[in-house]
Amino acid sequence: MDEIILTQPDDWHVHLRDGERLATTVPYSARSFGRAIVMPNLHPPVTTTRQALAYRDRILRHVPPGNAFEPLMTLYLTEMTTGREIEHAAAAAIAGVKLYPARATTHSEAGVSDLRRCDEALACMQEQHLPLLIHGEAITPGIDIFDRETVFLERELGPLLQRYPRLKIVLEHITTAAAVEFVRQAPPRLAATITAHHLLLNRNDLLLGGLRPHYYCLPVLKRESDREALLEAASSGSPKFFLGTDSAPHAQSAKENACGCAGIFTAPAALELYAEAFEQSGRLSHLEGFASHFGADFYGLPRNSTTVRLRRESWSLPAAYPYGPDVVVPLRATSTLRWRLLC
Ligand code: NCD
Ligand code: ZN
């Protein structure tokens, strides 16, 4: 197979940032994806429907002419989110509400310290069929960073599934074999997104032979056995696992720093990176379900009716892209990519 044709894929988890940085992020996401679930962790966060719709307008101004890219907006859950706000969100076709455990990741300070304080919002989301999108890491001090996802599954996600028996949940960017197993065992209203970088890299890539800041993200890369379990799940054909890049750009100076930011910018070659991972698993034919069907099905949206073509071809990304007043380094900068999306 030297060329594959896929239903136009969607990205079910992306950070587009704001302001002049949209000029970099939006065209790259729009190049590969028909729709994208846009994360609300701006500074200050997107906590109201009004803010989400204004953010959507700012994004749309950067979509290249003739491109039908559709940003799907989310709200940032806080302990103050009201049922009324959730009703507004549902009425305005907001696609989901994002749970950031407080201080778990970039711009999560306004997030949730105690999920029981969000009962009004969560109960209303369940009624309104608005999915909860979760950054699944436990934040109790002292938990080892490599265990934060696994601890979250037991202490938070299990009880949450029981307390809200009809709430739809996406466990975002899973990173462990334990999360794969948890999602497999759970009812169909729980699904998970998987990033390209967690399918391609493990913690040795991050830490062995020198610290690689451009491989640092949250949840942090795990063991090779976890990577293998993720790749198996993504390429298994199970509709519970679908594409979410978690493309999360930071300026080069913020990454190559004594206290570097978490986030990997994969948008410029996102689909190509997934194709490479799926080819590694020997199941390239399962890429379409994962990238283009299962996410739309889970969110209750129609599958895209257009197609895209990927060709086996060697090419490479530049060392960096302009990013507002800074530059941003993409994953795989200057190294060879094996697949190319034909535009
Ligand atoms: C994301 C970011 O930079 O906004 N960073 C990351 O490492 N993935 C936040 C997030 O999704 O955790
Ligand atoms: Zn993210």
XYZ file of C-alpha atoms and ligand atoms in Angstrom:
356
model
C 0.000 0.000 0.000
C 1.697 3.183 -1.160
C -1.377 5.332 -1.050
C -4.367 5.250 1.254
C -7.652 7.084 0.991
C -9.499 7.877 4.213
C -12.730 9.539 5.154
C -11.689 13.040 6.263
C -10.452 12.608 9.856
C -11.264 14.785 12.882
C -9.115 15.740 15.864
C -10.999 15.139 19.113
C -8.508 17.016 21.333
C -6.394 20.007 20.296
C -4.945 23.211 21.768
C -5.150 26.092 19.303
C -4.141 28.841 21.791
C -5.292 32.393 21.026
C -4.416 35.779 19.526
C -1.778 35.920 16.811
C -0.779 32.300 17.570
C -3.997 31.186 15.876
C -2.356 32.185 12.585
C 0.049 29.248 13.092
C -2.140 26.666 14.766
C -5.430 26.882 12.884
C -4.155 26.348 9.310
C -2.171 23.258 10.369
C -5.144 21.650 12.082
C -7.406 22.633 9.184
C -4.957 21.031 6.723
C -5.619 17.531 8.082
C -8.864 17.611 10.000
C -12.492 18.361 9.209
C -13.419 19.158 12.797
C -11.546 19.560 16.052
C -12.516 19.626 19.704
C -10.803 22.797 20.903
C -9.495 22.780 24.460
C -10.547 25.667 26.718
C -7.351 26.063 28.790
C -6.637 29.616 27.724
C -5.473 32.149 30.249
C -8.038 33.098 31.587
C -9.940 29.879 30.838
C -13.030 29.572 28.639
C -15.662 29.010 31.316
C -18.809 30.403 29.670
C -20.690 29.737 26.457
C -20.305 33.389 25.543
C -16.537 33.157 25.812
C -16.512 29.890 23.859
C -18.504 31.370 20.976
C -16.280 34.469 20.849
C -13.216 32.183 20.831
C -14.793 30.198 18.008
C -15.146 33.393 15.945
C -11.486 34.244 16.496
C -10.500 30.749 15.332
C -12.701 30.892 12.239
C -10.958 34.066 11.054
C -7.794 32.000 10.580
C -9.289 29.137 8.586
C -7.803 29.291 5.062
C -10.276 30.291 2.329
C -12.135 27.341 0.864
C -11.389 25.095 3.847
C -14.460 23.832 5.747
C -12.676 23.252 9.099
C -15.151 23.342 11.961
C -13.964 24.071 15.507
C -16.089 22.296 18.134
C -16.007 24.268 21.340
C -15.669 23.184 24.972
C -16.136 24.796 28.379
C -13.612 24.612 31.202
C -15.233 23.083 34.279
C -14.709 24.913 37.573
C -16.181 24.426 41.012
C -18.373 27.434 40.193
C -19.864 26.142 36.927
C -23.660 26.310 37.278
C -26.397 24.124 35.844
C -27.654 27.187 34.015
C -24.320 27.628 32.239
C -24.461 23.966 31.206
C -27.956 24.497 29.775
C -26.683 27.498 27.773
C -23.804 25.388 26.525
C -26.041 22.542 25.393
C -28.395 24.983 23.654
C -25.438 26.570 21.813
C -24.087 23.191 20.592
C -20.995 23.325 22.782
C -19.493 19.864 22.256
C -18.253 19.036 25.753
C -17.006 20.235 29.128
C -13.384 19.713 30.145
C -12.262 18.614 33.574
C -8.781 19.722 34.562
C -7.849 18.539 38.029
C -6.389 21.706 39.604
C -2.668 22.143 38.845
C -2.464 18.876 36.866
C -1.213 20.572 33.676
C -0.829 23.804 31.681
C -3.357 26.469 32.768
C -5.229 24.160 35.114
C -5.030 26.444 38.163
C -8.729 27.292 37.799
C -9.598 23.599 37.564
C -11.260 21.283 40.037
C -9.811 20.337 43.435
C -12.770 18.261 44.558
C -15.133 16.751 41.988
C -17.959 16.523 44.522
C -18.200 20.314 44.334
C -19.213 19.982 40.670
C -22.341 17.963 41.293
C -24.771 20.561 39.919
C -22.864 20.910 36.651
C -22.244 17.175 36.213
C -25.871 16.235 36.912
C -26.986 18.823 34.378
C -24.483 17.575 31.772
C -25.890 14.092 32.195
C -29.417 15.427 31.561
C -28.291 17.527 28.584
C -26.201 14.708 27.044
C -23.114 16.918 27.169
C -19.960 14.778 27.428
C -17.331 15.269 30.116
C -13.782 15.319 28.747
C -11.229 14.381 31.373
C -7.570 15.077 31.952
C -7.183 11.907 33.998
C -4.406 12.487 36.486
C -4.696 12.405 40.287
C -3.411 15.568 41.934
C -2.958 14.474 45.537
C 0.527 15.644 46.547
C 3.075 12.878 46.786
C 1.718 10.658 44.018
C 4.518 9.686 41.675
C 4.128 11.447 38.328
C 4.238 8.092 36.496
C 1.342 6.777 38.637
C -0.991 9.757 38.426
C -3.157 8.338 35.635
C -3.563 4.904 37.222
C -4.446 6.399 40.601
C -7.025 8.663 38.936
C -8.772 5.644 37.395
C -9.330 3.991 40.746
C -9.963 6.978 42.974
C -11.870 9.329 40.680
C -13.064 7.789 37.429
C -14.542 4.584 38.864
C -16.693 6.434 41.430
C -17.633 9.108 38.855
C -18.986 6.467 36.442
C -21.120 5.110 39.267
C -22.391 8.472 40.522
C -23.543 9.504 37.020
C -24.736 6.330 35.329
C -25.689 8.057 32.066
C -22.921 10.653 31.736
C -20.809 10.279 28.574
C -17.109 10.545 29.297
C -13.972 10.799 27.170
C -10.787 9.949 29.019
C -8.359 12.152 27.131
C -4.841 11.272 25.959
C -4.503 7.931 27.764
C -0.934 6.826 28.375
C -0.955 3.485 30.186
C -1.861 -0.180 29.696
C -3.988 0.232 32.849
C -6.083 2.958 31.197
C -6.552 0.832 28.078
C -7.839 -2.014 30.236
C -10.074 0.276 32.292
C -11.703 1.729 29.161
C -12.155 -1.722 27.611
C -13.981 -2.987 30.701
C -16.205 0.082 31.107
C -19.615 0.557 29.466
C -19.727 2.084 25.954
C -20.396 5.586 27.330
C -16.691 5.749 28.263
C -14.208 6.229 25.400
C -10.619 7.451 25.160
C -8.482 9.540 22.858
C -4.872 8.609 22.076
C -2.167 10.958 20.820
C 0.320 10.197 18.045
C 3.259 10.898 20.337
C 2.099 8.354 22.936
C 1.853 5.789 20.108
C 5.384 6.523 18.895
C 7.448 7.379 21.984
C 8.192 6.104 25.485
C 9.911 7.605 28.517
C 13.327 6.425 27.387
C 12.941 8.710 24.385
C 12.349 11.559 26.838
C 15.075 10.839 29.363
C 17.769 8.521 28.016
C 20.973 10.009 26.632
C 19.914 13.564 27.470
C 16.722 15.359 28.402
C 14.523 16.071 25.359
C 12.217 18.953 26.214
C 10.273 18.590 22.968
C 9.152 15.123 24.104
C 7.818 16.441 27.396
C 4.045 16.475 27.729
C 1.387 15.622 30.262
C 0.428 12.978 31.025
C 4.138 12.198 30.724
C 5.340 9.427 28.367
C 5.304 6.023 30.025
C 6.997 2.619 29.569
C 7.472 0.793 26.277
C 4.920 -1.814 27.451
C 2.383 1.012 27.864
C 3.140 2.334 24.386
C 2.601 -1.155 22.988
C -0.748 -1.470 24.782
C -1.856 1.926 23.415
C -0.873 0.979 19.873
C -2.688 -2.329 20.205
C -5.840 -0.539 21.432
C -5.740 2.225 18.814
C -5.293 -0.226 15.966
C -7.641 -2.911 17.338
C -10.731 -1.614 15.574
C -12.486 -0.974 18.898
C -14.735 2.107 18.634
C -13.803 3.075 22.210
C -10.451 4.481 21.102
C -10.146 7.388 18.706
C -7.829 10.134 17.527
C -7.036 13.169 19.672
C -3.676 14.749 18.913
C -3.358 16.875 22.060
C -1.199 19.058 19.815
C -0.102 21.632 22.409
C 2.342 24.245 21.123
C 4.611 26.270 23.376
C 7.247 28.782 22.284
C 10.690 27.236 21.794
C 12.050 29.387 24.636
C 9.379 28.035 27.003
C 10.255 24.417 26.099
C 14.057 24.757 26.107
C 14.045 26.199 29.574
C 15.168 25.283 33.106
C 11.461 24.797 33.872
C 10.117 23.685 30.507
C 6.415 23.667 29.628
C 4.489 20.454 28.958
C 3.059 20.045 25.472
C 4.067 18.641 22.075
C 3.225 20.387 18.804
C 2.184 17.648 16.370
C -0.378 19.468 14.229
C 1.834 20.050 11.133
C 2.185 16.301 10.481
C -0.420 14.789 12.788
C -2.042 12.362 10.402
C 1.309 11.319 8.971
C 2.562 10.463 12.466
C -0.499 8.339 13.181
C -0.047 6.552 9.837
C 3.528 5.747 10.805
C 2.403 4.267 14.136
C -0.376 2.217 12.544
C 2.000 0.918 9.905
C 4.316 -0.202 12.701
C 1.448 -2.212 14.171
C 0.796 -3.836 10.798
C -2.773 -2.550 10.863
C -2.754 0.479 8.599
C -6.191 -0.570 7.385
C -7.572 0.247 10.864
C -6.412 3.861 10.723
C -9.643 5.058 9.135
C -11.939 3.829 11.915
C -9.704 5.368 14.580
C -9.072 8.659 12.774
C -12.322 9.262 10.922
C -15.245 7.198 12.246
C -15.233 6.334 15.939
C -14.939 9.859 17.343
C -17.833 11.197 15.296
C -19.913 8.154 16.242
C -19.190 8.664 19.945
C -20.095 12.360 19.851
C -23.250 11.571 17.860
C -22.101 13.624 14.860
C -22.206 12.550 11.218
C -19.029 11.103 9.743
C -17.389 13.441 7.230
C -18.383 12.906 3.624
C -15.122 14.041 2.007
C -11.873 12.048 1.803
C -8.130 12.651 2.140
C -5.154 10.837 0.608
C -1.946 9.775 2.290
C 1.036 8.758 0.177
C 4.172 6.889 1.184
C 6.784 9.577 0.581
C 9.828 10.882 2.458
C 9.687 14.527 3.462
C 10.557 16.651 6.450
C 9.253 19.519 8.534
C 11.235 22.724 9.074
C 13.230 23.306 12.296
C 10.559 25.685 13.606
C 7.521 27.756 12.648
C 6.759 31.399 13.451
C 4.539 31.527 16.529
C 3.387 35.038 17.316
C 6.512 36.870 18.484
C 8.299 33.506 19.033
C 8.920 30.268 17.177
C 7.554 26.800 17.908
C 9.366 23.514 17.238
C 7.163 20.713 15.887
C 7.578 17.054 16.796
C 10.015 15.482 14.299
C 11.434 18.840 13.215
C 13.917 18.269 10.325
C 13.783 14.467 10.543
C 12.267 12.249 7.867
C 8.550 11.471 7.829
C 7.365 8.393 5.974
C 3.843 9.417 4.941
C 2.534 12.598 3.399
C -0.953 13.985 3.287
C -1.702 15.211 -0.244
C -3.290 18.624 -0.113
C -1.357 20.810 27.337
C -1.137 22.308 27.090
O 0.012 22.727 26.938
O -2.128 23.051 27.054
N -0.089 20.192 27.618
C 0.224 18.887 27.477
O 1.331 18.498 27.843
N -0.605 18.030 26.930
C -2.359 20.606 28.422
C -2.835 19.185 28.547
O -3.577 18.694 27.698
O -2.443 18.529 29.513
Zn -4.507 18.604 26.000
